[in-house]
Amino acid sequence: MSVAELKERHIAATATVNSLRERLKQKQQLLVDTDVAAYGRSQGRSAISFVSTDLVCCRTLQGHTGKVYSLDWTPEKNRIVSASQDGRLIVWNALTSQKTHAIKLQCPWVVTCAFAPNGQSVACGGLNSACSIFNLNSQVDRDGNIPVSQILTGHKGYVYSCQYVPDQETRLITSSGDQTCILWDVTTGQRISVFGGEFPSGHTADVLSVSINSSNSNMFVSGSCDTTARLWDTRIASRAVRTYHGHQGEVNTVKLFPDGQRFGTGSNDSTCRLYDMRTGHQLQVYSQQHDGDDNDIPTVTSIAFSISGRLLFAGYSSGACYVWDTLLAEVILNLGELQNSHEGCISCLGLSSDGSALCTGSWDKKLKIWAFGGQRRVI
Amino acid sequence: MISMLYFVVESMGSFCSRQQPLNEVDSDENKQAAKIDSRIAEETKAEQHIHKLLLLGAGESGKSTIFKQIRLLFQTGFDEAELRSYTSVIHANVYQTIKILYDGAKELAENEPNSLKYVVRADNKEIGEKLSEIGSRMDSPCLTKEIAKEIVTLWNDTAIQETYSHGNILQVPDCAQYFMENLERFSEVNYIPTKEDVLHARVRTTGVVEIQFSPVGESRKSGEVYRLYDVGGQRNERRKWIHLFEGVTSVIFCAAISEYDQMLFEDDTKNRMMETKELFEWVLKQSCFEKSSFMLFLNKFDIFEKKVHRVPLNVCEWFKDYQPMGSGKQEVEHAYEFVKKKFEELYFQNSKPDCVDRAFKIYRTTALDQKLVKKTFKLVDETLRRRNLIEAGLL
């Protein structure tokens, strides 16, 4: 068969797949009879009401000399690791706001960091297309820096996010600009599995985010520039379990819902969405009217759910940080309008393991910790 | 449908309530934190005077070659171990080149109207198939004298020569001729690549590479320290990481002006010059570069000046209003000035009013020409130093 004929067959096949996809989408739309908020209202529920003293900024972590790109909490002790454009990782004691470690990276272009489950190591990744691991107990070198313990190389594009597999110090998942996710064995530095890439059901554009299911760590969700989120089973790397459509823009962030049956996403289309993992349905869209011109709609950069899932925290490029009532799809507070809030794009956020505090990181070079105050109890 | 669990955690938030007064805080922790703070301050101060330069440009625009030249000019260059490390790269480049030519000849023979001239001689076909197979492997074998002879034979086949001269629609690398002409030397048993060979060697840049250097003036060091970054030209989503480079002193944008009749490696339906135009426009619009100087390197001039006579500029959509003037050197200058003007217009169309102060200079370069790169860089250095003084209020 000649090259021209092959090309034609390829075009025809692509058209067939696209039309099938459209029909599937339409069928799915027909099956959706309601969304979470409509159902909630029909059950007589009303939104939680928050006043500005219910969630207050009680710590500001200063020290980075560049934009903060990523943060992660330790699973038990209250420490946070943050990564910044200044080429450093800083580990903070969240209670005292003191720095306990600062690591100057060989390649300063870092965009993601993560704490190991035992809190003894941190991982980071960025433009060097690799994920570097540092053991915080290592002897520091002459310049006061911690030497790198392991470098995970193999990606063919920038590493945009990384997460340790919960309860497994030795496994880590990264997502990359090379359109794949990789599961690594940290001790040997070897790739265990590659998700996507050559295989047809992988992402078709840069993968920006991963979230591992803590109820079942064999499953994880990824979000990509191709506007979809995909569910993967680490035991079957050859194809994605399911693909979730709906967003009109790239999916910057994905987060598993606390019960492990659903997950949330945040996108350049300025909305967050809640998906049902099993059926693939889009359960709810969280979207707010924004003022300002159409060219500058704020993007959702990061999200997190509260312990029960009743609250959805979403950080935006405009500096807004909405607290959504997940059930009724209403914004009940905007941290960006409170006293002491950030002065720039919110690039990352995360909830402490006991759910009592939220940390936000921003391009204003600072991190802030917000806690439930007054009569408000943690939900 | 969904039942939401709404459970309340009994313990109060551990943060707001536990405001520990400073004198109760662990003093060891305090000392450690203070040490860290002073280290950060020292490191930041030490880096303040370093000018960061970012190399941008489409794939194969010559960024990596400029990068290598800067190493050769202002650093200690390549030591023997590093030169040796390029042997396998150059051998691989040779196999890749001949494969592209042989496969290309086959494709042209199938699709072009005048197809007979692309048909390789019968007794060269076997060599061609063998070389094509080798070229597709991940790890190429060493280049032996025997294989080199076979490659020369194939290279001299008129069909291959014909393919080479119509190389624009294929992905024939610009230095194909250089590789073919030096085959005998490359296949020597003790071959160690020369600096020139290294400059021609082609490896796709992955990740980020950087070098720090201080350009030497005529009689003494100018004192300025530069750090040059090359981020590679792949077509992944630049907008996801470009803002990491906010505040660089200068963007050095490389545009290979000889590519106006060639297609992209990543997408052979897209014209390379159009891709460069779009990329340049995009870079200009990025708010993170509002304060950065722009140095535009119109690169591969040596290839441009030869091509202009054979292939009219207006095969590229952006240059469709080009009117040739004459011939010979005058025509080359005329064509170059036309292209330069196009880039200038593009620059001004895409720079916001508040970027008016931004320095913008265009340089005609041939990245493989060391003298020219050195001269160009001197000019860049002068511009940036001048800029520095202006900003400090001293000029």
PDB file of C-alpha atoms in Angstrom, chain A residues 149-317:
ATOM      1  CA  SER A 149      19.489  10.674  46.402  1.00  0.00           C
ATOM      2  CA  GLN A 150      17.918   9.594  43.156  1.00  0.00           C
ATOM      3  CA  ILE A 151      17.050  11.036  39.781  1.00  0.00           C
ATOM      4  CA  LEU A 152      14.243   9.387  37.826  1.00  0.00           C
ATOM      5  CA  THR A 153      14.979   9.904  34.169  1.00  0.00           C
ATOM      6  CA  GLY A 154      13.074   8.628  31.178  1.00  0.00           C
ATOM      7  CA  HIS A 155      10.446  11.206  30.386  1.00  0.00           C
ATOM      8  CA  LYS A 156      10.909  12.929  27.037  1.00  0.00           C
ATOM      9  CA  GLY A 157       9.267  16.146  28.141  1.00  0.00           C
ATOM     10  CA  TYR A 158       8.931  18.322  31.238  1.00  0.00           C
ATOM     11  CA  VAL A 159       7.597  16.710  34.426  1.00  0.00           C
ATOM     12  CA  TYR A 160       4.555  18.715  35.456  1.00  0.00           C
ATOM     13  CA  SER A 161       3.339  16.830  38.498  1.00  0.00           C
ATOM     14  CA  CYS A 162       4.378  14.011  40.803  1.00  0.00           C
ATOM     15  CA  GLN A 163       2.797  12.114  43.649  1.00  0.00           C
ATOM     16  CA  TYR A 164       3.996   9.281  45.873  1.00  0.00           C
ATOM     17  CA  VAL A 165       1.700   6.261  46.010  1.00  0.00           C
ATOM     18  CA  PRO A 166       0.060   6.492  49.459  1.00  0.00           C
ATOM     19  CA  ASP A 167       1.612   4.070  51.972  1.00  0.00           C
ATOM     20  CA  GLN A 168       4.324   3.089  49.539  1.00  0.00           C
ATOM     21  CA  GLU A 169       7.555   5.011  50.060  1.00  0.00           C
ATOM     22  CA  THR A 170       9.079   3.373  47.068  1.00  0.00           C
ATOM     23  CA  ARG A 171       6.572   4.204  44.376  1.00  0.00           C
ATOM     24  CA  LEU A 172       5.851   7.443  42.674  1.00  0.00           C
ATOM     25  CA  ILE A 173       3.790   8.570  39.689  1.00  0.00           C
ATOM     26  CA  THR A 174       4.797  11.459  37.433  1.00  0.00           C
ATOM     27  CA  SER A 175       2.967  13.177  34.590  1.00  0.00           C
ATOM     28  CA  SER A 176       4.734  14.854  31.719  1.00  0.00           C
ATOM     29  CA  GLY A 177       4.740  17.088  28.666  1.00  0.00           C
ATOM     30  CA  ASP A 178       5.605  13.961  26.685  1.00  0.00           C
ATOM     31  CA  GLN A 179       1.923  12.944  27.052  1.00  0.00           C
ATOM     32  CA  THR A 180       2.591  10.041  29.398  1.00  0.00           C
ATOM     33  CA  CYS A 181       2.445   9.209  33.087  1.00  0.00           C
ATOM     34  CA  ILE A 182       5.060   6.915  34.576  1.00  0.00           C
ATOM     35  CA  LEU A 183       5.003   4.731  37.687  1.00  0.00           C
ATOM     36  CA  TRP A 184       8.517   4.547  39.174  1.00  0.00           C
ATOM     37  CA  ASP A 185      10.323   2.379  41.653  1.00  0.00           C
ATOM     38  CA  VAL A 186      12.168   5.031  43.614  1.00  0.00           C
ATOM     39  CA  THR A 187      14.788   2.682  45.097  1.00  0.00           C
ATOM     40  CA  THR A 188      16.021   1.345  41.781  1.00  0.00           C
ATOM     41  CA  GLY A 189      15.132   4.408  39.710  1.00  0.00           C
ATOM     42  CA  GLN A 190      13.458   2.151  37.157  1.00  0.00           C
ATOM     43  CA  ARG A 191      10.223   2.754  35.305  1.00  0.00           C
ATOM     44  CA  ILE A 192       7.648   0.167  36.327  1.00  0.00           C
ATOM     45  CA  SER A 193       4.981   1.205  33.828  1.00  0.00           C
ATOM     46  CA  VAL A 194       4.356   3.886  31.241  1.00  0.00           C
ATOM     47  CA  PHE A 195       0.766   5.056  30.786  1.00  0.00           C
ATOM     48  CA  GLY A 196      -0.006   6.455  27.374  1.00  0.00           C
ATOM     49  CA  GLY A 197       2.513   7.394  24.741  1.00  0.00           C
ATOM     50  CA  GLU A 198       2.519   4.756  22.043  1.00  0.00           C
ATOM     51  CA  PHE A 199      -0.755   3.277  23.138  1.00  0.00           C
ATOM     52  CA  PRO A 200      -3.896   4.599  21.511  1.00  0.00           C
ATOM     53  CA  SER A 201      -5.855   5.306  24.666  1.00  0.00           C
ATOM     54  CA  GLY A 202      -3.285   7.587  26.189  1.00  0.00           C
ATOM     55  CA  HIS A 203      -3.525  11.333  26.429  1.00  0.00           C
ATOM     56  CA  THR A 204      -2.982  13.185  23.181  1.00  0.00           C
ATOM     57  CA  ALA A 205      -1.336  16.203  24.750  1.00  0.00           C
ATOM     58  CA  ASP A 206       0.766  17.188  27.756  1.00  0.00           C
ATOM     59  CA  VAL A 207      -0.370  15.594  31.033  1.00  0.00           C
ATOM     60  CA  LEU A 208      -0.556  18.201  33.773  1.00  0.00           C
ATOM     61  CA  SER A 209      -1.798  16.471  36.875  1.00  0.00           C
ATOM     62  CA  VAL A 210      -2.252  13.141  38.654  1.00  0.00           C
ATOM     63  CA  SER A 211      -4.244  12.076  41.677  1.00  0.00           C
ATOM     64  CA  ILE A 212      -3.930   8.619  43.183  1.00  0.00           C
ATOM     65  CA  ASN A 213      -6.933   6.971  44.816  1.00  0.00           C
ATOM     66  CA  SER A 214      -6.054   6.504  48.491  1.00  0.00           C
ATOM     67  CA  SER A 215      -8.856   3.944  48.895  1.00  0.00           C
ATOM     68  CA  ASN A 216      -7.381   1.856  46.111  1.00  0.00           C
ATOM     69  CA  SER A 217      -3.862   2.867  45.190  1.00  0.00           C
ATOM     70  CA  ASN A 218      -3.916   0.808  42.002  1.00  0.00           C
ATOM     71  CA  MET A 219      -6.087   3.479  40.445  1.00  0.00           C
ATOM     72  CA  PHE A 220      -5.193   7.023  39.548  1.00  0.00           C
ATOM     73  CA  VAL A 221      -6.650   9.845  37.499  1.00  0.00           C
ATOM     74  CA  SER A 222      -4.717  12.154  35.180  1.00  0.00           C
ATOM     75  CA  GLY A 223      -5.654  15.503  33.638  1.00  0.00           C
ATOM     76  CA  SER A 224      -4.266  16.860  30.391  1.00  0.00           C
ATOM     77  CA  CYS A 225      -3.998  19.677  27.860  1.00  0.00           C
ATOM     78  CA  ASP A 226      -6.186  17.509  25.619  1.00  0.00           C
ATOM     79  CA  THR A 227      -9.158  18.659  27.813  1.00  0.00           C
ATOM     80  CA  THR A 228      -9.829  15.185  29.173  1.00  0.00           C
ATOM     81  CA  ALA A 229      -9.196  13.347  32.381  1.00  0.00           C
ATOM     82  CA  ARG A 230      -8.351   9.647  32.249  1.00  0.00           C
ATOM     83  CA  LEU A 231      -8.595   6.837  34.762  1.00  0.00           C
ATOM     84  CA  TRP A 232      -5.733   4.331  34.905  1.00  0.00           C
ATOM     85  CA  ASP A 233      -5.175   0.990  36.580  1.00  0.00           C
ATOM     86  CA  THR A 234      -1.478   0.640  37.383  1.00  0.00           C
ATOM     87  CA  ARG A 235      -1.694  -3.076  36.719  1.00  0.00           C
ATOM     88  CA  ILE A 236      -2.816  -2.516  33.133  1.00  0.00           C
ATOM     89  CA  ALA A 237      -0.657   0.153  31.551  1.00  0.00           C
ATOM     90  CA  SER A 238      -1.653  -0.577  28.005  1.00  0.00           C
ATOM     91  CA  ARG A 239      -4.925   1.283  28.041  1.00  0.00           C
ATOM     92  CA  ALA A 240      -6.789   3.863  30.063  1.00  0.00           C
ATOM     93  CA  VAL A 241      -9.784   2.448  31.912  1.00  0.00           C
ATOM     94  CA  ARG A 242     -11.937   5.395  31.014  1.00  0.00           C
ATOM     95  CA  THR A 243     -11.777   8.858  29.473  1.00  0.00           C
ATOM     96  CA  TYR A 244     -13.822  11.752  30.847  1.00  0.00           C
ATOM     97  CA  HIS A 245     -14.910  14.512  28.483  1.00  0.00           C
ATOM     98  CA  GLY A 246     -16.678  17.750  29.199  1.00  0.00           C
ATOM     99  CA  HIS A 247     -14.099  20.454  29.755  1.00  0.00           C
ATOM    100  CA  GLN A 248     -13.639  23.054  27.043  1.00  0.00           C
ATOM    101  CA  GLY A 249     -10.099  23.824  28.005  1.00  0.00           C
ATOM    102  CA  GLU A 250      -7.033  22.057  29.317  1.00  0.00           C
ATOM    103  CA  VAL A 251      -7.415  20.214  32.594  1.00  0.00           C
ATOM    104  CA  ASN A 252      -4.805  21.669  34.940  1.00  0.00           C
ATOM    105  CA  THR A 253      -5.687  19.744  38.049  1.00  0.00           C
ATOM    106  CA  VAL A 254      -7.446  16.550  39.151  1.00  0.00           C
ATOM    107  CA  LYS A 255      -8.230  15.399  42.679  1.00  0.00           C
ATOM    108  CA  LEU A 256      -9.888  12.254  43.947  1.00  0.00           C
ATOM    109  CA  PHE A 257     -13.021  12.827  46.007  1.00  0.00           C
ATOM    110  CA  PRO A 258     -12.674  11.518  49.616  1.00  0.00           C
ATOM    111  CA  ASP A 259     -14.850   8.433  49.014  1.00  0.00           C
ATOM    112  CA  GLY A 260     -12.708   7.302  46.093  1.00  0.00           C
ATOM    113  CA  GLN A 261     -15.717   6.943  43.780  1.00  0.00           C
ATOM    114  CA  ARG A 262     -15.608  10.358  42.191  1.00  0.00           C
ATOM    115  CA  PHE A 263     -13.070  12.973  41.344  1.00  0.00           C
ATOM    116  CA  GLY A 264     -12.887  16.698  40.709  1.00  0.00           C
ATOM    117  CA  THR A 265     -11.114  18.594  37.946  1.00  0.00           C
ATOM    118  CA  GLY A 266     -10.132  22.220  37.318  1.00  0.00           C
ATOM    119  CA  SER A 267      -9.542  23.714  33.918  1.00  0.00           C
ATOM    120  CA  ASN A 268      -8.513  26.625  31.714  1.00  0.00           C
ATOM    121  CA  ASP A 269     -12.200  26.958  30.834  1.00  0.00           C
ATOM    122  CA  SER A 270     -12.577  28.481  34.297  1.00  0.00           C
ATOM    123  CA  THR A 271     -14.774  25.663  35.633  1.00  0.00           C
ATOM    124  CA  CYS A 272     -14.357  22.799  38.028  1.00  0.00           C
ATOM    125  CA  ARG A 273     -16.242  19.579  37.418  1.00  0.00           C
ATOM    126  CA  LEU A 274     -17.177  16.541  39.432  1.00  0.00           C
ATOM    127  CA  TYR A 275     -17.128  13.182  37.620  1.00  0.00           C
ATOM    128  CA  ASP A 276     -18.415   9.769  38.579  1.00  0.00           C
ATOM    129  CA  MET A 277     -15.513   7.372  38.071  1.00  0.00           C
ATOM    130  CA  ARG A 278     -17.514   4.303  37.230  1.00  0.00           C
ATOM    131  CA  THR A 279     -20.107   5.678  34.817  1.00  0.00           C
ATOM    132  CA  GLY A 280     -18.028   8.497  33.373  1.00  0.00           C
ATOM    133  CA  HIS A 281     -20.842  10.995  33.848  1.00  0.00           C
ATOM    134  CA  GLN A 282     -20.190  14.595  34.622  1.00  0.00           C
ATOM    135  CA  LEU A 283     -22.100  15.086  37.880  1.00  0.00           C
ATOM    136  CA  GLN A 284     -21.694  18.797  38.365  1.00  0.00           C
ATOM    137  CA  VAL A 285     -20.118  21.882  36.859  1.00  0.00           C
ATOM    138  CA  TYR A 286     -18.791  24.574  39.197  1.00  0.00           C
ATOM    139  CA  SER A 287     -18.759  27.770  37.253  1.00  0.00           C
ATOM    140  CA  GLN A 288     -18.915  31.378  38.245  1.00  0.00           C
ATOM    141  CA  GLN A 289     -19.444  34.501  36.192  1.00  0.00           C
ATOM    142  CA  HIS A 290     -16.281  36.525  36.109  1.00  0.00           C
ATOM    143  CA  ASP A 291     -16.043  40.254  35.469  1.00  0.00           C
ATOM    144  CA  GLY A 292     -13.460  41.585  33.131  1.00  0.00           C
ATOM    145  CA  ASP A 293     -13.099  40.988  29.433  1.00  0.00           C
ATOM    146  CA  ASP A 294     -13.393  37.653  27.713  1.00  0.00           C
ATOM    147  CA  ASN A 295      -9.718  37.516  26.897  1.00  0.00           C
ATOM    148  CA  ASP A 296      -8.783  37.220  30.474  1.00  0.00           C
ATOM    149  CA  ILE A 297     -10.998  34.575  32.012  1.00  0.00           C
ATOM    150  CA  PRO A 298      -9.291  33.191  35.078  1.00  0.00           C
ATOM    151  CA  THR A 299      -8.119  29.601  34.846  1.00  0.00           C
ATOM    152  CA  VAL A 300      -8.506  27.068  37.632  1.00  0.00           C
ATOM    153  CA  THR A 301      -5.004  26.122  38.671  1.00  0.00           C
ATOM    154  CA  SER A 302      -5.568  23.753  41.596  1.00  0.00           C
ATOM    155  CA  ILE A 303      -8.304  22.144  43.679  1.00  0.00           C
ATOM    156  CA  ALA A 304      -8.784  20.206  46.908  1.00  0.00           C
ATOM    157  CA  PHE A 305     -11.728  18.664  48.726  1.00  0.00           C
ATOM    158  CA  SER A 306     -12.399  19.058  52.420  1.00  0.00           C
ATOM    159  CA  ILE A 307     -12.336  15.908  54.549  1.00  0.00           C
ATOM    160  CA  SER A 308     -16.000  15.114  53.971  1.00  0.00           C
ATOM    161  CA  GLY A 309     -16.007  16.436  50.456  1.00  0.00           C
ATOM    162  CA  ARG A 310     -18.708  18.972  51.256  1.00  0.00           C
ATOM    163  CA  LEU A 311     -16.302  21.789  50.413  1.00  0.00           C
ATOM    164  CA  LEU A 312     -14.316  22.189  47.208  1.00  0.00           C
ATOM    165  CA  PHE A 313     -11.434  24.635  47.358  1.00  0.00           C
ATOM    166  CA  ALA A 314     -10.371  26.051  43.988  1.00  0.00           C
ATOM    167  CA  GLY A 315      -7.471  28.374  43.239  1.00  0.00           C
ATOM    168  CA  TYR A 316      -7.585  30.634  40.185  1.00  0.00           C
ATOM    169  CA  SER A 317      -5.079  32.535  38.082  1.00  0.00           C
TER     170      SER A 317
END
